[in-house]
Short mmCIF file of C-alpha atoms in Angstrom, two decimals:
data_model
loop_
_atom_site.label_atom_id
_atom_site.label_comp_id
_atom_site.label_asym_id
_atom_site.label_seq_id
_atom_site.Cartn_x
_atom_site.Cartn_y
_atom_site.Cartn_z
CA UNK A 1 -28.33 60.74 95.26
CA UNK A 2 -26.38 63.08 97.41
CA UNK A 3 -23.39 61.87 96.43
CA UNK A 4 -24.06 61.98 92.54
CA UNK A 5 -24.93 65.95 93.41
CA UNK A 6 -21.52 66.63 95.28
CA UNK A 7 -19.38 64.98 92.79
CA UNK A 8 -21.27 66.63 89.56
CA UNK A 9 -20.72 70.35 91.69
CA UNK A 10 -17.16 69.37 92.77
CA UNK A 11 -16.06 68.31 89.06
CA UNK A 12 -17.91 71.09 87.32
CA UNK A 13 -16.99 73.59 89.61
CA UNK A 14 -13.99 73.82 92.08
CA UNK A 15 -12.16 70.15 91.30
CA UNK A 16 -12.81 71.06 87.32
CA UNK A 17 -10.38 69.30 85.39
CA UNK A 18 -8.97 71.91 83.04
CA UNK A 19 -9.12 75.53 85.18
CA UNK A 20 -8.11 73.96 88.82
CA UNK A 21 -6.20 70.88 88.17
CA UNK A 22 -4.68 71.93 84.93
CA UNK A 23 -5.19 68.46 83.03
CA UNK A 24 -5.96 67.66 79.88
CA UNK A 25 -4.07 70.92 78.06
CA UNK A 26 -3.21 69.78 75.06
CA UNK A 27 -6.23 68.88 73.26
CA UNK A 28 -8.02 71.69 74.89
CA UNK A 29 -5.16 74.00 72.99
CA UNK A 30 -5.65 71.94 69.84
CA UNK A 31 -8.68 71.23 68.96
CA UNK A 32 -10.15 74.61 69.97
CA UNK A 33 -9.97 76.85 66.63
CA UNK A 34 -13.34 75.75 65.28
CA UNK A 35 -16.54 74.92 67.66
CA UNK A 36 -17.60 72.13 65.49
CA UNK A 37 -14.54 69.79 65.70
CA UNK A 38 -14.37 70.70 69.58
CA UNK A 39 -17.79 69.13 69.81
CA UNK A 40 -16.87 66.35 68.37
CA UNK A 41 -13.33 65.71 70.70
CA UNK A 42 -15.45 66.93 73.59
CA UNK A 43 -18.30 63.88 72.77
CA UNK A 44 -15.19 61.58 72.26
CA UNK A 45 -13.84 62.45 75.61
CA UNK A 46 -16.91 62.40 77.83
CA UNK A 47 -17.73 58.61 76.20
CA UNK A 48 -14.47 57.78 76.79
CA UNK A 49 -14.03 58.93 80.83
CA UNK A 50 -17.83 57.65 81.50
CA UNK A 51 -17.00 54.12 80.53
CA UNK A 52 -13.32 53.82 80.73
CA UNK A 53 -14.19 54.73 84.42
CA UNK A 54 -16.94 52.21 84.53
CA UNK A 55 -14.93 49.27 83.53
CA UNK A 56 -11.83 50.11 85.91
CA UNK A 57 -14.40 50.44 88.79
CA UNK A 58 -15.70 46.72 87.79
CA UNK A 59 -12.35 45.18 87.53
CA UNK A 60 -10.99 46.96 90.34
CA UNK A 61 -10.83 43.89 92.84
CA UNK A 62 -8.76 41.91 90.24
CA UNK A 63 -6.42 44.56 89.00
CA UNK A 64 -3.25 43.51 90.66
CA UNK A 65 -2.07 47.28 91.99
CA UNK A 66 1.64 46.60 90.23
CA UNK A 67 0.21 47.16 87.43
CA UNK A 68 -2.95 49.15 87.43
CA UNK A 69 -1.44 52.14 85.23
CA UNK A 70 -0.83 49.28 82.42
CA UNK A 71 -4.37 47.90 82.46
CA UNK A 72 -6.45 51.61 82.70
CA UNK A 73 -4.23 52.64 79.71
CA UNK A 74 -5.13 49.44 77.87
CA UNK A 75 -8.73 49.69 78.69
CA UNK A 76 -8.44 53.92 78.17
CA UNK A 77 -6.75 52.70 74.35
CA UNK A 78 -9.61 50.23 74.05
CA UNK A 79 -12.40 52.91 73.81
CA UNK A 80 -10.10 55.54 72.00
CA UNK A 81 -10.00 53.22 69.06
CA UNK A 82 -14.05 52.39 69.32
CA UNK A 83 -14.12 56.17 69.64
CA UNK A 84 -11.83 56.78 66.15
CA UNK A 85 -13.74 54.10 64.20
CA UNK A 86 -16.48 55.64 64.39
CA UNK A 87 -15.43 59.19 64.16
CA UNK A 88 -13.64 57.89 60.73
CA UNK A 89 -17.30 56.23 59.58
CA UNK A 90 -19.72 58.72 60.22
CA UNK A 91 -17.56 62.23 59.93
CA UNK A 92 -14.11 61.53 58.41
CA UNK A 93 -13.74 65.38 57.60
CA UNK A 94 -13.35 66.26 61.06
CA UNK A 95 -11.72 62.93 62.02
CA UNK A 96 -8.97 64.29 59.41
CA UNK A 97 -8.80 67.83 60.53
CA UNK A 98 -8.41 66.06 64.55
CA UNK A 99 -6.10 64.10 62.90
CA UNK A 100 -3.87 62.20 66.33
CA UNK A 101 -5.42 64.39 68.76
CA UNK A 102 -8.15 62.32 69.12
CA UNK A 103 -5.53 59.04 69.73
CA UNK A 104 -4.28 61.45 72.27
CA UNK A 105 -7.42 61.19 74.14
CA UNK A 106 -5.25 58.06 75.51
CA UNK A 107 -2.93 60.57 77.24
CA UNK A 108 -5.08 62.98 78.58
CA UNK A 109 -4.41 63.21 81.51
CA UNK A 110 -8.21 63.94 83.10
CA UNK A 111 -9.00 60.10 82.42
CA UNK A 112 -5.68 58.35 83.59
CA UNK A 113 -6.12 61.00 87.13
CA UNK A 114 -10.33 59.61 87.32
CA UNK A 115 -9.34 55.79 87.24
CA UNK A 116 -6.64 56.66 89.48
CA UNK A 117 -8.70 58.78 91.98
CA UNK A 118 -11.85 57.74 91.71
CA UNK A 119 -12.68 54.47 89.65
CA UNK A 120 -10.02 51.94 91.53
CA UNK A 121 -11.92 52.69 95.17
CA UNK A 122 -15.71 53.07 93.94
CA UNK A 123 -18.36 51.17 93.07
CA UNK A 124 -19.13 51.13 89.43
CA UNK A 125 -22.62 52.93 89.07
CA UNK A 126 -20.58 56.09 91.07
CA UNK A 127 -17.99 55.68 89.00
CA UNK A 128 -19.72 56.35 85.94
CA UNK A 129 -20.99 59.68 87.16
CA UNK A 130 -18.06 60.99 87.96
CA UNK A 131 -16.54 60.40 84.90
CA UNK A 132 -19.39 61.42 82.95
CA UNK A 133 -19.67 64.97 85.21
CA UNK A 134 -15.58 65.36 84.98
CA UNK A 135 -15.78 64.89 80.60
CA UNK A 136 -18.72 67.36 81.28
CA UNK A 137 -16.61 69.15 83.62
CA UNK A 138 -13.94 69.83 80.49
CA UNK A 139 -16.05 69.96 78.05
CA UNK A 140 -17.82 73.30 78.88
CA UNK A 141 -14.46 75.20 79.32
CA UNK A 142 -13.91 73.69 76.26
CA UNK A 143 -16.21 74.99 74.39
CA UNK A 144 -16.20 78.68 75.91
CA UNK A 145 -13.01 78.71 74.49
CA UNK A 146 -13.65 77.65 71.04
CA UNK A 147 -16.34 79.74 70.91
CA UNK A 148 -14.49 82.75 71.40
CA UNK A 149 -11.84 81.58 69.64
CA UNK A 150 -13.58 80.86 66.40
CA UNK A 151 -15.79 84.25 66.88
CA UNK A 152 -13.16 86.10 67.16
CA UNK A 153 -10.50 84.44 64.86
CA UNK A 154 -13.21 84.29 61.97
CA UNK A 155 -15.95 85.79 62.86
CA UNK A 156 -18.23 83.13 62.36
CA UNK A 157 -19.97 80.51 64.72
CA UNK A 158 -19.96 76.94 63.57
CA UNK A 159 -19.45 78.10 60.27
CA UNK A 160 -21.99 80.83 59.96
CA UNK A 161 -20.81 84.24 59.51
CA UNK A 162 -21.83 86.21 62.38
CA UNK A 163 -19.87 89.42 62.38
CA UNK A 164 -20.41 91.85 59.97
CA UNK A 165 -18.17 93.55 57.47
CA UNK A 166 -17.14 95.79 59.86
CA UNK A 167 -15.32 93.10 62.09
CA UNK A 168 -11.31 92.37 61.60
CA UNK A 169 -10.42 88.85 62.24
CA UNK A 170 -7.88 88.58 65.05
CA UNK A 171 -6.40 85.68 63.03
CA UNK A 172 -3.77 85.60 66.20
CA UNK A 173 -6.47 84.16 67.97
CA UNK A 174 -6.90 80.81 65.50
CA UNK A 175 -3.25 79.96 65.53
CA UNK A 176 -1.16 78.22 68.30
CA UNK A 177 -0.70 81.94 70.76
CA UNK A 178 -4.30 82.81 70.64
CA UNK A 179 -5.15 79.13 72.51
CA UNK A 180 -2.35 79.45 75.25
CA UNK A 181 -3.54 83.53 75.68
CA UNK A 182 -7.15 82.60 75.98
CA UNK A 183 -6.66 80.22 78.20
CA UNK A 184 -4.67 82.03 80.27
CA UNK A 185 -7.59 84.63 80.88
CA UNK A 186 -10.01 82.03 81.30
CA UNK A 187 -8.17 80.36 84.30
CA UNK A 188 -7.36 84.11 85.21
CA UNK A 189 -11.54 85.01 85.32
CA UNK A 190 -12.50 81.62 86.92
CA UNK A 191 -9.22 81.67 89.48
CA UNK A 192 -10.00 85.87 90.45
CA UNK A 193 -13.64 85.25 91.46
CA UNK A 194 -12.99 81.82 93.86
CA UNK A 195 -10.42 83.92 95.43
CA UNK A 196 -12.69 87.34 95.84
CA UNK A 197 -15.51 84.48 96.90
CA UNK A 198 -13.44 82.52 99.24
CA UNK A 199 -11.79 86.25 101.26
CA UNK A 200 -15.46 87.77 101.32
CA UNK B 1 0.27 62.98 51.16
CA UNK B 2 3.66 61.43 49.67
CA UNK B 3 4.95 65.25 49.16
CA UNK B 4 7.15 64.16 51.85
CA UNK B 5 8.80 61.34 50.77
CA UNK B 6 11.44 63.80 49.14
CA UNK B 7 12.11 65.99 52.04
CA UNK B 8 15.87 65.84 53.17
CA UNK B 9 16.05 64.55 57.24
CA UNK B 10 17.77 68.09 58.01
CA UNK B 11 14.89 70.01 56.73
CA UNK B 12 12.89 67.98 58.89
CA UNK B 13 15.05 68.13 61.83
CA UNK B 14 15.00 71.63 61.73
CA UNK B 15 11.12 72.05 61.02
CA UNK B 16 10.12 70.04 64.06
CA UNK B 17 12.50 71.98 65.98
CA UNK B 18 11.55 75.28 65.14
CA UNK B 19 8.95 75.94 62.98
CA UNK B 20 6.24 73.26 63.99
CA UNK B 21 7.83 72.81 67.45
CA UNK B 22 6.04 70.65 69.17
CA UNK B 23 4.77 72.33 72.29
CA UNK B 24 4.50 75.69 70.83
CA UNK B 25 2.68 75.01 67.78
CA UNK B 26 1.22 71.62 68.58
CA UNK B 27 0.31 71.66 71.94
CA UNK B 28 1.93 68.35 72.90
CA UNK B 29 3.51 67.71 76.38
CA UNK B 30 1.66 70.49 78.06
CA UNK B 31 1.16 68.68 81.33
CA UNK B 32 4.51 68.15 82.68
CA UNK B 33 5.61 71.48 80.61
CA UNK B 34 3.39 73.60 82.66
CA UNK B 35 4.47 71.26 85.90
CA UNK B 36 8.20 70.61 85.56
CA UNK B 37 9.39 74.32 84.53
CA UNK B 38 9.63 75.70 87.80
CA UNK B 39 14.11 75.02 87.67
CA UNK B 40 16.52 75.01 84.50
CA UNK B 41 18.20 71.73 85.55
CA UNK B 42 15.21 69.77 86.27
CA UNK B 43 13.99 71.06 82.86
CA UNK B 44 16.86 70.23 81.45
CA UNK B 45 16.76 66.57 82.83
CA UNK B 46 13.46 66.32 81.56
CA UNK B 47 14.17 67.43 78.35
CA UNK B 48 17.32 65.12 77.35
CA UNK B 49 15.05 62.21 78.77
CA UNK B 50 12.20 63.05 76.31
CA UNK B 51 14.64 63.81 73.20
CA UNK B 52 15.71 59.81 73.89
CA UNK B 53 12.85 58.26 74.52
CA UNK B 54 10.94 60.02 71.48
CA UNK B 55 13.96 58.88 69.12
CA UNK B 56 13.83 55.27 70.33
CA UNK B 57 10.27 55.35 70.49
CA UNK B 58 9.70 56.61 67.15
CA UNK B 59 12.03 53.98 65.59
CA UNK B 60 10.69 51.05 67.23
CA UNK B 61 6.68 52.25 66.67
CA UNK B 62 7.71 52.86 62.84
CA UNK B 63 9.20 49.21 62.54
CA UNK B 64 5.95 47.77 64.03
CA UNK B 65 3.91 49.67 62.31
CA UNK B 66 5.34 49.33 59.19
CA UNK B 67 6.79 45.19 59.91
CA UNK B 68 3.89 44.06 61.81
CA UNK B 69 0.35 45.82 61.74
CA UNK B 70 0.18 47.02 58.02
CA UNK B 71 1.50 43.25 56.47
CA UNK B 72 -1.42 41.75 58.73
CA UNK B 73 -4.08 44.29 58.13
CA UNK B 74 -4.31 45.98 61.99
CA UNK B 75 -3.79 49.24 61.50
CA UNK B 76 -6.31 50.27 63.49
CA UNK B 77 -4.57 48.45 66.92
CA UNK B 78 -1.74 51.27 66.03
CA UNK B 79 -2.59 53.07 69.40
CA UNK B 80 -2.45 50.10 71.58
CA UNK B 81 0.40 48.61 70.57
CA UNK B 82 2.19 52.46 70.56
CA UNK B 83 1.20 53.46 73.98
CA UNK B 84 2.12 49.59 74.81
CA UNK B 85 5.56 49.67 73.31
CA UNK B 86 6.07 53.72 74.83
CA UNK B 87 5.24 52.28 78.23
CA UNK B 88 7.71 49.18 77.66
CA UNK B 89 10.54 50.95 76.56
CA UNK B 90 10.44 53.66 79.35
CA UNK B 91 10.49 50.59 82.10
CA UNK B 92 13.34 49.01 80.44
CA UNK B 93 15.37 52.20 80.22
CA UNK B 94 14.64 53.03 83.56
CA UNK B 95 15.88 49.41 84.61
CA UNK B 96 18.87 49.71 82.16
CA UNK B 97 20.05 52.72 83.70
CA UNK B 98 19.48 51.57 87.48
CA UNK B 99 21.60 48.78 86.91
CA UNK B 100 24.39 50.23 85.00
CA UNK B 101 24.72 54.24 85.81
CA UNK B 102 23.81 54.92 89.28
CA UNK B 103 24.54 58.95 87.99
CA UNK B 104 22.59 58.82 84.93
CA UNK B 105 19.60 57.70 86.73
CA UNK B 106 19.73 60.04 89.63
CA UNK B 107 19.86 62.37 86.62
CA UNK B 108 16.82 61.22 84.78
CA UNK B 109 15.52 58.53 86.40
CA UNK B 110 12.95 60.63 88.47
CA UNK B 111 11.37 61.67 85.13
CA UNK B 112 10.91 58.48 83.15
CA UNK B 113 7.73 57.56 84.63
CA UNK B 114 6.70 61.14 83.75
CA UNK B 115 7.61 60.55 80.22
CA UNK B 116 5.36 57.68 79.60
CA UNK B 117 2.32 59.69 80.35
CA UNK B 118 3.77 62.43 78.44
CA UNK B 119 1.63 62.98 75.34
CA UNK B 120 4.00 63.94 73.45
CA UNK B 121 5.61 60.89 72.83
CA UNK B 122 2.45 59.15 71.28
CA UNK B 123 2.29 62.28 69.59
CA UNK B 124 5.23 62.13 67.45
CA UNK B 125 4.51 58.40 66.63
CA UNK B 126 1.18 59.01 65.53
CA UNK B 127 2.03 62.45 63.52
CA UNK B 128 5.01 60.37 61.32
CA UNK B 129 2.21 57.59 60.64
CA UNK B 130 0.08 59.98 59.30
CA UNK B 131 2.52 61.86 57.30
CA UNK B 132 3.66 58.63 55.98
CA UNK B 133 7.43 59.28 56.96
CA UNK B 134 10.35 56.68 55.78
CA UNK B 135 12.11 55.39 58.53
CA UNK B 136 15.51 58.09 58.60
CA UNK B 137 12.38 60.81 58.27
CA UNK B 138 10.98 59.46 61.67
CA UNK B 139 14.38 59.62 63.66
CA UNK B 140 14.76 63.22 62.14
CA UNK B 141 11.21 64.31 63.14
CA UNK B 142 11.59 61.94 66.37
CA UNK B 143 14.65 63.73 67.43
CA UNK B 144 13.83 67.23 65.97
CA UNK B 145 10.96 67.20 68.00
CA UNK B 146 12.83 66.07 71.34
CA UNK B 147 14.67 68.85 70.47
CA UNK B 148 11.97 71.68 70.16
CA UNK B 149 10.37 70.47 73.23
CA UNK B 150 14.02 70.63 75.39
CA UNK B 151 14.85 74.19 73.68
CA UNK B 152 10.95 75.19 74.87
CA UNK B 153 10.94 74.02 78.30
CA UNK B 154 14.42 75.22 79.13
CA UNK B 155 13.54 79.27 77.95
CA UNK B 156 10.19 78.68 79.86
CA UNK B 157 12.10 77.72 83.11
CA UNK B 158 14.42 80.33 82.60
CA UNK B 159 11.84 82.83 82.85
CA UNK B 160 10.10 81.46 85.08
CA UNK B 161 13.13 81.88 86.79
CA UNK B 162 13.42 85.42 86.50
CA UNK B 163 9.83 85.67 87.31
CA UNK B 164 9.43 84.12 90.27
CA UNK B 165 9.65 87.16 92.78
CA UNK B 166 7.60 89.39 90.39
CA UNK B 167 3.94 90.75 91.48
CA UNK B 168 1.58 88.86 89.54
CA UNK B 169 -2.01 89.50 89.91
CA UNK B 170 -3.38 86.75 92.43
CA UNK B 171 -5.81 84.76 89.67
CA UNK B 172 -3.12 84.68 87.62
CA UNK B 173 -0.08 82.93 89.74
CA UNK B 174 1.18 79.13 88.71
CA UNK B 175 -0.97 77.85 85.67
CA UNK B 176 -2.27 81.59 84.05
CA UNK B 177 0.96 83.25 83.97
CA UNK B 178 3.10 80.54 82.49
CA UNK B 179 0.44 79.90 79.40
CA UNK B 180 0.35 83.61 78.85
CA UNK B 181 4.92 83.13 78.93
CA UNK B 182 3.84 80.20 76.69
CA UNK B 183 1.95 82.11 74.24
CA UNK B 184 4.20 84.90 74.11
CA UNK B 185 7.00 82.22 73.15
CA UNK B 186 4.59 80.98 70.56
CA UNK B 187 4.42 84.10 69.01
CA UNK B 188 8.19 83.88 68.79
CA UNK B 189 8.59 80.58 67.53
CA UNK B 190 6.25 82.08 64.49
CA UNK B 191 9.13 84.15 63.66
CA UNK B 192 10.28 80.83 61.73
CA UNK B 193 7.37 80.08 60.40
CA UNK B 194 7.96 80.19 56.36
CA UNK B 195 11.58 79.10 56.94
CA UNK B 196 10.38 75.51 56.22
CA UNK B 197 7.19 73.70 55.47
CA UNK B 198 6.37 70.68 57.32
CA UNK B 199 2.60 69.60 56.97
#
């Protein structure tokens, strides 16, 4: 139980995926302009670490290590396309609008570094926290960002028009700049206060 | 989504160089962007390798998907067998070239492993499925692409570069300051937007 508690702090908090390891960039660029399709990719990629980690971490003793990149991707691809059928089934408007970025869930790198790290030298019920904790772990940055992003780009939130008529829409913020500049300040926030914590 | 059956291979060179570049607009290849900018040459190393390996790649993904998966109905396999064949090809160059260039692959070697992870690659395969390219269209945006992303990650080492012995505010250092460079060349590259189209 202790364990489950150190690994949920570490990959929410100082091991986090996107702000301290950097990992995982592109689709938190891409996907970020509108909080409902970042929901989605965020749901896609939590399912897709939690289990992907699960089944390395069960077949670890038989993965021959040659070849261990091979088989994670394979099994990684495996959920990806579970993950797209169903994204096409139940909401094919935003499985359009992700369009590949949700086969690029089978490059992220956050899921390749968890079966490398983690999932080849743990037991399988461990496993599946972390990866669970480090999709969590990504998805809240995540969706701070598209939150912001879509407030301020079109002044709505999921949709709803929340600014009044006073409001200008940045409309820097929902094209390809606005992503790299607001994350930027994110990692800049998070970064400045460990530092301040870790001197005082 | 056939409008682009009739675009000419140098419009779409020159639209996934510049307009939609890759990185820039698309977001594609951050990882080893952000982590392999530090020096022009090794950027530069990187940046021929990926121009290859997305051309091949996009070739050899376009005759299997168009040859193989649509004839027997498997469409949806497309990103196995892509990130299969992408992983493939990047261990046989990298054997190629051991065997036959010992100076090419002290050149690029190091950063074909790199590539395979290197989301970019996938990307361009999947974008040309979905824009239903022909098969000269695919080398165009295939190469065009390589293109954008060496042009991008050679100006982002270069000022890095320049950077380097700058102040720069302690939160900000490694990862912050290089997506706030990135952004700032983003804005640039928008500069060609309206040149040419490519959706």
């Amino acid at each position: 139980m202790r364990k489950i508690k150190k690994i949920t702090v570490a990959n929410i908090g100082k091991n986090n995926p996107v702000f301290m390891q950097i990992l995982g960039i592109c689709s938190t660029l891409a996907v970020t302009n509108v909080l409902e399709n970042t929901v989605v990719m965020c749901l896609g990629l939590i399912f897709v670490t939690a289990l992907s980690n699960t089944t390395v971490s069960v077949l670890r003793k038989w993965i021959p290590s040659r070849i261990r990149m091979m088989v994670s991707t394979l099994i990684i691809a495996s959920y990806v396309i579970l993950v797209d059928i169903v994204l096409k089934a139940f909401v094919p408007d935003i499985s359009r609008q992700l369009g590949p970025y949700v086969g690029l869930i089978i490059t992220n790198c956050i899921i390749m570094g968890r079966a490398e790290a983690f999932a080849l030298n743990n037991k399988p019920g461990i496993s599946f926290v972390d990866g669970l904790t480090s999709g969590i772990g990504y998805s809240y940055v995540l969706l701070a960002i598209a939150f912001l992003r879509e407030l301020m780009g079109s002044g709505t939130i999921w949709g709803i028009k929340v600014m009044g008529d006073w409001w200008v829409n940045w409309s820097i913020m929902v094209m390809a700049p606005g992503a790299f500049f607001m994350l930027a300040v994110f990692i800049w926030v998070v970064k400045g206060k460990l530092i301040k914590e870790e001197t005082s | 989504m056939s409008g682009n059956t009739g675009m000419g291979i140098f419009a779409i060179f020159f639209a996934a160089t510049f307009t939609s570049n890759i990185l820039l607009t698309l977001y594609l290849g951050m990882c080893s962007f952000l982590a392999v900018s530090k020096q022009i040459k090794t950027a530069f190393g990187l940046g021929l390798a990926v121009i290859f390996v997305m051309t091949s790649t996009s070739i050899i993904n376009w005759m299997i998907y168009q040859w193989l998966l649509i004839p027997f109905d498997l469409e949806y396999l497309r990103y196995i067998v892509f990130i299969v064949t992408i992983a493939a090809f990047v261990q046989l160059v990298e054997m190629v070239i051991e065997k036959t260039s010992e100076a090419l692959y002290n050149a690029l070697g190091i950063f074909l492993p790199l590539i395979t992870v290197n989301c970019a690659i996938l990307g361009v395969s999947l974008f040309m499925i979905i824009r239903e390219y022909t098969l000269t269209q695919s080398v165009a945006f295939g190469a065009g692409s390589g293109t954008g992303w060496l042009i991008a990650i050679i100006a982002m080492a270069g000022i890095r570069q320049k950077i380097e012995k700058n102040r720069i505010p302690k939160g900000l250092e490694g990862a912050g300051i290089a997506l706030i460079i990135a952004g700032i060349m983003s804005m640039a590259f928008m500069g060609f937007t309206g040149m040419i189209g490519l959706n």
